[in-house]
């Protein structure tokens, strides 16, 4: 391999950091191109480069890091041999040198070294790729003298001209010199705003970006031809660290490595293990005594701390540090949490209303009155005996806490709350778009620059190679539906199987409840039999919770695998398909047990003497005399609280801590091998490498969307759901913030103007909530039967006699053979007639045990309520949607004002150009006249003077 004379060989005593000189490099490759030596720099520059935040010269900032694994033992001759194979025409003694920039001195004996062609191939790909990055204008510096054994780092810096070029290509809006006054409120509104600001001042974060602004800089897509419009007084800070890393990442994505027969960007190189990681750096340390002030430290103090849970989030600083996409997530989470406050207050009032009126509830008083002496039919065959209705007194009283007229009002309120929340978020989103200069940004612009995924490129390559082998044309190959058909079929079968598995597990829990209830009825004491229902319900719900948490993790992995085998072309397509599959599976997993209790339990029981059996031995379980709503409440509360406590909080805290501890143990084991490396202070990129990679926002959104479903879908059965969601979210915001600031590598900033597909999912859940709550109120609760009794059957216009009206009679002599209780005298007397909850004809009727007309009257009322409730609430929701404008009036005025000001700026610029041209023309004219009126005695020099006159405009 030939070495450019501009470079010098590395001294034997100097190891460590090396730099690529961009001006002198023409190419890096392993054909007949010049290789590059990376010049080693000063001996101890850690203080100058601020421990990895800058290059060794202490001036150029590190914008991005590439990480790779290397083997020190076979770095020399393996590369030389591979170079001989690739460039047989070139013979030089320099082939036996180590790869430039590795900083490794090899002691080679007579023994043949181990040849690792796979490692050599990766090394050559890296060389070519880094050479192409240099050609693209980036500056690189390599460091293998780190505390992490076998890990090399490539530091990347984007110089000013590259930043300008890419900012123009990406159409990044940058602030201009022009500043304008933001419209302020006047009169009464101004006084109200000032009062609100003073009241909320203690809960505002102490961040400069969060203060209300009175002036704003006019923004315009960056253009190198119009640099005079922008404030370039401080070029180092004109492009912040987030923008610089975004620009470098765009270059990394489109820069190719073509030596491997097909184009490879950074995503392909990462997927193939050529590089092990790629990430931008955090701004610095967030804790310590002598830590310099930086945005990360400020975020840690004012955002990622549990001590500031009562404060607003510094959303503008979050956006500045992490980008618009993550900023929008936390802004949405903050709006959602704020909107939960009024919902929680109303939910508490509804619950307190139930507590206050429980002693006035006539149906529960009748159930608890032992003088009524109502004897109920056995809950199971043979082993269960007759029981008194008064034994279910506690359940009946507890049911009233959640099953009262106020819950109907609360269901309507929550439907309108969901519509208001969506509208409020749209308005907040528009305000953020205006503040963050995203008003002219379109997702289509990003889609144009969205590069194909590594897996897609590999699949296309495989297809083109197959066609080459068959001697077919391979122009612009792409994957068609025929190529993806096996994956689509696997997706369909896999999702159906997973949904069926969820149903099977719920069915298994039902069998457990039935068999456990029968077993406890045999073995329990008389006092224990009264608590059988509560015991079985609680244990079954806990089993459901454990299964839901386990399947959630399994379904997340399966959804990712199913999406990967589809091979979507772009990351956006991949994310949308993954979200759809994961949401579908997790929605079914989380809500199937709740749907069963709400709409199926107790519906297909049959009647005494003619029960419905599973496997000819297990009787379908019944609802309690007070209805299934109390059991639905227990089911919903335990699953919701359990998921939030275990999955959302303990897992999010515990799993990253455990992974960090494992990495710490591995590093400690490596450090014990090299004491000198252990004594060195870590560079910034080494510290960040040990952090957890950013895995996207899908898990964060998913847990909040599932929680939103708990809050809205079955809120009629559990009015305290918004309160528990609020308490969880207060912790969740700070927990996620702490994770992003301290536990994760800094993600690449992504521009976005909305929350994407999640908004449509939220709207869908809001619409579905109206329908489900209508059915819960009408079919699960006793609200409609009470109304029917009150207005159709009550003799005195009160609820007295309601319980007796809902119970049917059964003659014990009509039991099927072998199903009667083994101990019919368990209550101390012989039972002739027992009661069960249903609307059926009595045994002394001609059509005994047939469905009575009362059943049809109640069913008609229930269906009528569903239709009226659904349409009324839907209309009210649409009315709220229509009456609240999506764009606030002041924001639309400011956007219009910006457009007018931008037109004025360009008009003035054009006028200035015209005036300058006219001035030049006038000067040229006057100069010509002066030359024509020149003295004749200077005629000899006339030609020279005329030429100088005419050359004036050219000089200008």
JSON list of C-alpha atoms in Angstrom, two decimals, residues 379-380 506-507 509-517 533 536-537 540 544 593 596-597 600-606 611-614 618-624 628 631 635:
[
{"chain": "A", "resi": 379, "resn": "UNK", "atom": "CA", "xyz": [-73.82, -21.67, 43.96]},
{"chain": "A", "resi": 380, "resn": "UNK", "atom": "CA", "xyz": [-72.45, -25.08, 42.90]},
{"chain": "A", "resi": 506, "resn": "UNK", "atom": "CA", "xyz": [-58.72, -16.21, 30.44]},
{"chain": "A", "resi": 507, "resn": "UNK", "atom": "CA", "xyz": [-60.75, -19.41, 30.00]},
{"chain": "A", "resi": 509, "resn": "UNK", "atom": "CA", "xyz": [-58.65, -18.63, 34.91]},
{"chain": "A", "resi": 510, "resn": "UNK", "atom": "CA", "xyz": [-62.44, -19.08, 34.68]},
{"chain": "A", "resi": 511, "resn": "UNK", "atom": "CA", "xyz": [-62.00, -22.84, 35.27]},
{"chain": "A", "resi": 512, "resn": "UNK", "atom": "CA", "xyz": [-59.74, -22.03, 38.21]},
{"chain": "A", "resi": 513, "resn": "UNK", "atom": "CA", "xyz": [-62.40, -19.74, 39.74]},
{"chain": "A", "resi": 514, "resn": "UNK", "atom": "CA", "xyz": [-65.16, -22.32, 39.38]},
{"chain": "A", "resi": 515, "resn": "UNK", "atom": "CA", "xyz": [-63.14, -25.26, 40.74]},
{"chain": "A", "resi": 516, "resn": "UNK", "atom": "CA", "xyz": [-61.61, -23.21, 43.58]},
{"chain": "A", "resi": 517, "resn": "UNK", "atom": "CA", "xyz": [-65.02, -21.91, 44.64]},
{"chain": "A", "resi": 533, "resn": "UNK", "atom": "CA", "xyz": [-66.47, -15.19, 46.49]},
{"chain": "A", "resi": 536, "resn": "UNK", "atom": "CA", "xyz": [-61.68, -16.49, 44.60]},
{"chain": "A", "resi": 537, "resn": "UNK", "atom": "CA", "xyz": [-62.07, -13.11, 42.87]},
{"chain": "A", "resi": 540, "resn": "UNK", "atom": "CA", "xyz": [-57.99, -14.95, 40.14]},
{"chain": "A", "resi": 544, "resn": "UNK", "atom": "CA", "xyz": [-54.59, -12.49, 35.62]},
{"chain": "A", "resi": 593, "resn": "UNK", "atom": "CA", "xyz": [-60.29, -10.42, 31.54]},
{"chain": "A", "resi": 596, "resn": "UNK", "atom": "CA", "xyz": [-65.26, -11.09, 30.38]},
{"chain": "A", "resi": 597, "resn": "UNK", "atom": "CA", "xyz": [-66.36, -9.84, 33.82]},
{"chain": "A", "resi": 600, "resn": "UNK", "atom": "CA", "xyz": [-70.04, -12.30, 29.76]},
{"chain": "A", "resi": 601, "resn": "UNK", "atom": "CA", "xyz": [-69.91, -13.41, 33.38]},
{"chain": "A", "resi": 602, "resn": "UNK", "atom": "CA", "xyz": [-73.33, -14.48, 34.62]},
{"chain": "A", "resi": 603, "resn": "UNK", "atom": "CA", "xyz": [-74.96, -14.12, 31.18]},
{"chain": "A", "resi": 604, "resn": "UNK", "atom": "CA", "xyz": [-74.91, -17.78, 30.16]},
{"chain": "A", "resi": 605, "resn": "UNK", "atom": "CA", "xyz": [-75.47, -19.52, 33.49]},
{"chain": "A", "resi": 606, "resn": "UNK", "atom": "CA", "xyz": [-78.86, -21.08, 32.85]},
{"chain": "A", "resi": 611, "resn": "UNK", "atom": "CA", "xyz": [-77.52, -25.07, 34.34]},
{"chain": "A", "resi": 612, "resn": "UNK", "atom": "CA", "xyz": [-74.94, -24.62, 31.55]},
{"chain": "A", "resi": 613, "resn": "UNK", "atom": "CA", "xyz": [-71.85, -26.80, 32.09]},
{"chain": "A", "resi": 614, "resn": "UNK", "atom": "CA", "xyz": [-68.27, -26.65, 30.82]},
{"chain": "A", "resi": 618, "resn": "UNK", "atom": "CA", "xyz": [-68.06, -27.27, 35.74]},
{"chain": "A", "resi": 619, "resn": "UNK", "atom": "CA", "xyz": [-71.02, -24.95, 36.14]},
{"chain": "A", "resi": 620, "resn": "UNK", "atom": "CA", "xyz": [-70.68, -21.44, 34.71]},
{"chain": "A", "resi": 621, "resn": "UNK", "atom": "CA", "xyz": [-70.10, -18.90, 37.48]},
{"chain": "A", "resi": 622, "resn": "UNK", "atom": "CA", "xyz": [-72.75, -16.40, 38.49]},
{"chain": "A", "resi": 623, "resn": "UNK", "atom": "CA", "xyz": [-72.64, -12.74, 39.47]},
{"chain": "A", "resi": 624, "resn": "UNK", "atom": "CA", "xyz": [-73.18, -11.74, 43.08]},
{"chain": "A", "resi": 628, "resn": "UNK", "atom": "CA", "xyz": [-71.02, -7.97, 38.62]},
{"chain": "A", "resi": 631, "resn": "UNK", "atom": "CA", "xyz": [-66.25, -7.57, 40.79]},
{"chain": "A", "resi": 635, "resn": "UNK", "atom": "CA", "xyz": [-60.65, -6.59, 38.53]}
]
